[in-house]
GROMACS .gro file of C-alpha atoms in nm:
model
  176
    1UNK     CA    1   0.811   0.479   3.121
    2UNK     CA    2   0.662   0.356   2.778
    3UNK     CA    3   0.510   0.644   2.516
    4UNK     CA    4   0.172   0.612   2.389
    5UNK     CA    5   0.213   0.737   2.054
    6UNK     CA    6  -0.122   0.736   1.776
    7UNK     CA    7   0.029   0.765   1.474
    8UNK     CA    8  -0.169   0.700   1.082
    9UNK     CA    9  -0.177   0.808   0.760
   10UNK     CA   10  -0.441   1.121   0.687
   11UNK     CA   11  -0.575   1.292   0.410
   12UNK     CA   12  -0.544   1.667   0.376
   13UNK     CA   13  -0.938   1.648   0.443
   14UNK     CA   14  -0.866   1.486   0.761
   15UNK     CA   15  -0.961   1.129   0.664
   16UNK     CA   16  -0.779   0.785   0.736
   17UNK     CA   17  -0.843   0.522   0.479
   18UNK     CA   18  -0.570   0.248   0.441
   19UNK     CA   19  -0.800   0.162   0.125
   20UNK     CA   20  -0.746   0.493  -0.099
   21UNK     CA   21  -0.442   0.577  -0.009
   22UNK     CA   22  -0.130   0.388   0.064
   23UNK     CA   23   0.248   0.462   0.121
   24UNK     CA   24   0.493   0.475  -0.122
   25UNK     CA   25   0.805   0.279  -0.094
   26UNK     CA   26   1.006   0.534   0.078
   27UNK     CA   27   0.720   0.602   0.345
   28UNK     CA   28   0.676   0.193   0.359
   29UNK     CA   29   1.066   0.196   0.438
   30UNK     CA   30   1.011   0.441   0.721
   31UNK     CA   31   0.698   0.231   0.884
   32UNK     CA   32   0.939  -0.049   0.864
   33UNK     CA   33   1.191   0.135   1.079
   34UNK     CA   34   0.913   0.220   1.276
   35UNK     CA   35   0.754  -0.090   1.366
   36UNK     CA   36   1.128  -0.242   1.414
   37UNK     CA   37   1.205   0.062   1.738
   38UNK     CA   38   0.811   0.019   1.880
   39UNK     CA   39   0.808  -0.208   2.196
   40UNK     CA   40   0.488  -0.298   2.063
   41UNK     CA   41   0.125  -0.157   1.964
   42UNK     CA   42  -0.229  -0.133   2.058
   43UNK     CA   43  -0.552  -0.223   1.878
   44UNK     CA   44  -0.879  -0.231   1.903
   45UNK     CA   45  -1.072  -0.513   1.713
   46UNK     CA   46  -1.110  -0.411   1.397
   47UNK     CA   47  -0.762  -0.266   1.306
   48UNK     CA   48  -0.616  -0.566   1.493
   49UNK     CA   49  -0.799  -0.830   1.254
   50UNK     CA   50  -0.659  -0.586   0.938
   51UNK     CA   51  -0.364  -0.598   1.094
   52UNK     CA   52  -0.358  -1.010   1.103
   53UNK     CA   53  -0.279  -1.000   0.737
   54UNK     CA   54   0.074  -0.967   0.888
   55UNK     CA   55   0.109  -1.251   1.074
   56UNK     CA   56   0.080  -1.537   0.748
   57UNK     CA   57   0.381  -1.523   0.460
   58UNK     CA   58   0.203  -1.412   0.129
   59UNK     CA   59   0.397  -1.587  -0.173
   60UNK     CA   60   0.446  -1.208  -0.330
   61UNK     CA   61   0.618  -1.004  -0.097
   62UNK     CA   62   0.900  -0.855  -0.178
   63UNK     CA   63   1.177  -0.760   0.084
   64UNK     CA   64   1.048  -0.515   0.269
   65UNK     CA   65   0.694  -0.636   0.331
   66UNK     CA   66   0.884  -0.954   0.449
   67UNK     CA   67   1.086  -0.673   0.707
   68UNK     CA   68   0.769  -0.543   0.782
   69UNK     CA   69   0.610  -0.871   0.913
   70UNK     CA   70   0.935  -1.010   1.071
   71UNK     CA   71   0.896  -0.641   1.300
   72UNK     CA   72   0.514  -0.690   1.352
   73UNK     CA   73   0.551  -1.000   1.458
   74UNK     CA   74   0.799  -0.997   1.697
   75UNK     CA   75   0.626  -0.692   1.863
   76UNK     CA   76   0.345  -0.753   2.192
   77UNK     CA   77   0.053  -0.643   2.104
   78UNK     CA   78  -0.245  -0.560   2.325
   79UNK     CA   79  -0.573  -0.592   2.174
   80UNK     CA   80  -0.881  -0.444   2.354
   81UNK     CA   81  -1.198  -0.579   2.266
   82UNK     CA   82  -1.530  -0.662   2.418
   83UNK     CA   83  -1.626  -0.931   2.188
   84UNK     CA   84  -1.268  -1.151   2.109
   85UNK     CA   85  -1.235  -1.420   2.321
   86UNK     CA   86  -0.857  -1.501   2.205
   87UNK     CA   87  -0.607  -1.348   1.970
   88UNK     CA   88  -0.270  -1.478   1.773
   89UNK     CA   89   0.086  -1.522   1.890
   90UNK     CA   90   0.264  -1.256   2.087
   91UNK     CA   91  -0.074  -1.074   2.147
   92UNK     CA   92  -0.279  -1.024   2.473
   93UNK     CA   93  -0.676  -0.922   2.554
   94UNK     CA   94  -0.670  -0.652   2.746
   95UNK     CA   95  -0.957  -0.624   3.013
   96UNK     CA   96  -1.249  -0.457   3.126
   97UNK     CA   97  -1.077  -0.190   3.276
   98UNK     CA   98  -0.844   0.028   3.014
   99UNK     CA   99  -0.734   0.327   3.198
  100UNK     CA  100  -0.607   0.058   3.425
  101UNK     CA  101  -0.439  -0.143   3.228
  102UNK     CA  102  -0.332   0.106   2.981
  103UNK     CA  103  -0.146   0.328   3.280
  104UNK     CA  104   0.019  -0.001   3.401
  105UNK     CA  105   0.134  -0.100   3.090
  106UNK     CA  106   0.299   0.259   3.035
  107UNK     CA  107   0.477   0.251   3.356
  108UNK     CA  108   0.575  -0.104   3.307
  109UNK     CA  109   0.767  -0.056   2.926
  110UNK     CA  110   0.947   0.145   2.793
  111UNK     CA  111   0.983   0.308   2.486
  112UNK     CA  112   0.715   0.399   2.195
  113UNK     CA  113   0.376   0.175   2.222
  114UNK     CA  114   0.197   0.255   1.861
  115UNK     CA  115  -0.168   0.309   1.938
  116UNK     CA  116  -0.352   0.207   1.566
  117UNK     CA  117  -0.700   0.277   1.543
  118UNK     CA  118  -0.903   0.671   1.581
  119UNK     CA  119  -1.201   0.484   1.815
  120UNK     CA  120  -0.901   0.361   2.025
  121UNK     CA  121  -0.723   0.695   2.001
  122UNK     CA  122  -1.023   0.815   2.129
  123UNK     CA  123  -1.109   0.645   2.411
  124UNK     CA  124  -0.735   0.698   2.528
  125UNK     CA  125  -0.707   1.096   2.430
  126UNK     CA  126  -1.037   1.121   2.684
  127UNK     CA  127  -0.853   0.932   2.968
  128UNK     CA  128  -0.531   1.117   2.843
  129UNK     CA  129  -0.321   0.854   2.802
  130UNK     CA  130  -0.183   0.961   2.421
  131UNK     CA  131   0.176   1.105   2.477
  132UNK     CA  132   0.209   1.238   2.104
  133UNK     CA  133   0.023   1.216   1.821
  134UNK     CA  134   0.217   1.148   1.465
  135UNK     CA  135  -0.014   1.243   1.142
  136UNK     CA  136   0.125   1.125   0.799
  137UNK     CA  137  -0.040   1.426   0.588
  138UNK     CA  138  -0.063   1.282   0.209
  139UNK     CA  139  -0.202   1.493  -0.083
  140UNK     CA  140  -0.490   1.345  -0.126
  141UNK     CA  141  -0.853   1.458  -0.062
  142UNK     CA  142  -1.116   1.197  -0.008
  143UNK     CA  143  -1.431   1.390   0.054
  144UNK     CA  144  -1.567   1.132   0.309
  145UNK     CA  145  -1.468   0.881   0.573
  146UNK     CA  146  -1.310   0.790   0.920
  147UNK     CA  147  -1.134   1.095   1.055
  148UNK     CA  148  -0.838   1.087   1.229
  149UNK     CA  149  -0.977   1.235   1.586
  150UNK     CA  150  -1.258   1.048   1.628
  151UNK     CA  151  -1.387   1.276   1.885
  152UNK     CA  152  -1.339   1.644   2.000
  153UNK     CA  153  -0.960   1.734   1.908
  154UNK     CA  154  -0.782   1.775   2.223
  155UNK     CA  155  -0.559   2.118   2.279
  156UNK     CA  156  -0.202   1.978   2.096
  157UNK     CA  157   0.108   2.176   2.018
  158UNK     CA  158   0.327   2.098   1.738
  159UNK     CA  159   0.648   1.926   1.842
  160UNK     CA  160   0.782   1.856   1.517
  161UNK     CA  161   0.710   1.816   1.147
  162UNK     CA  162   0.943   1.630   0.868
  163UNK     CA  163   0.965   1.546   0.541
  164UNK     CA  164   0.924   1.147   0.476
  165UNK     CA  165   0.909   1.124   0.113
  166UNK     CA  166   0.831   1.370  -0.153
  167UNK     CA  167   0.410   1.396  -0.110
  168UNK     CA  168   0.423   1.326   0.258
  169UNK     CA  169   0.507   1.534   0.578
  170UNK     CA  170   0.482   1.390   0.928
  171UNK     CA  171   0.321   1.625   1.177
  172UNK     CA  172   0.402   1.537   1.555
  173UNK     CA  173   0.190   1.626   1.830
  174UNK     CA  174   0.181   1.680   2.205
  175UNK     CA  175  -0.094   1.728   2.429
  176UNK     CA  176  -0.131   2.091   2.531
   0.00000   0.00000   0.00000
């Protein structure tokens, strides 16, 4: 049975922004590693069209953005939107009905489905579909912005916590 796992980078403040902060190469390194074990992710529309940027070569990668891609891409991805009507290679729409699909799809894979996205995370933390929750705690404060839980933050216990680099500590989550 697959993990639903909703995982992003966060800002002491509680704030995601892919904008105003980003990971340094170490952390990058790990995400690679990451996205290379995932049996693939979930998106809702907006973080799947930022995500896109993935799927065409950009002349000034280096190595490990190329890694990065070459993982992404080879990944499924589920994308659940109301207003898509198709999406790029190795991707699916995912219907009406997301409890639904979302509970098949866990008991049809196995291991670690990335969920990307806090409205997504949302909508799948009230149906209680997240397995474990993964916050990338940088030292930054940015006074304003999308926060991490969306909604209500659901009863979690801390599972884990570890050092990636030298300004960022992973916190792991499970439900309560």
């Amino acid at each position: 049975m697959a993990k639903l796992v909703f995982g992003m980078n966060q800002s002491l403040d509680g704030f995601v922004d892919h904008t105003q902060f980003g990971p340094s190469p170490t952390l990058f390194r790990h995400f690679i590693g990451e996205a290379e074990r995932q049996s693939g992710s979930i998106y809702g529309r907006r973080m799947y069209e930022i995500m896109r940027y993935w799927e065409d070569e950009h002349p000034e990668w280096d190595a490990d953005r190329l890694a990065y891609a070459a993982a992404w891409r080879r990944q499924p991805k589920w994308v659940v939107s109301r207003t898509l009507q198709s999406v790029g290679p190795n991707a699916s729409l995912v219907g009406d009905d997301l409890e639904c699909a979302m509970r098949k799809l866990k008991a049809e894979r196995d291991g670690d489905i990335a969920v990307a996205g806090p409205d997504l995370a949302r909508s799948l933390t009230d149906l209680g579909l997240i397995d474990e929750y993964r916050i990338y705690l940088h030292p930054v404060v940015l006074g304003r912005g999308k926060p991490y839980f969306a909604g209500p933050r659901p009863p979690l216990r801390l599972v884990a916590s570890d050092r990636i680099d030298g300004d960022v500590i992973r916190l792991t989550y499970a439900p309560a």
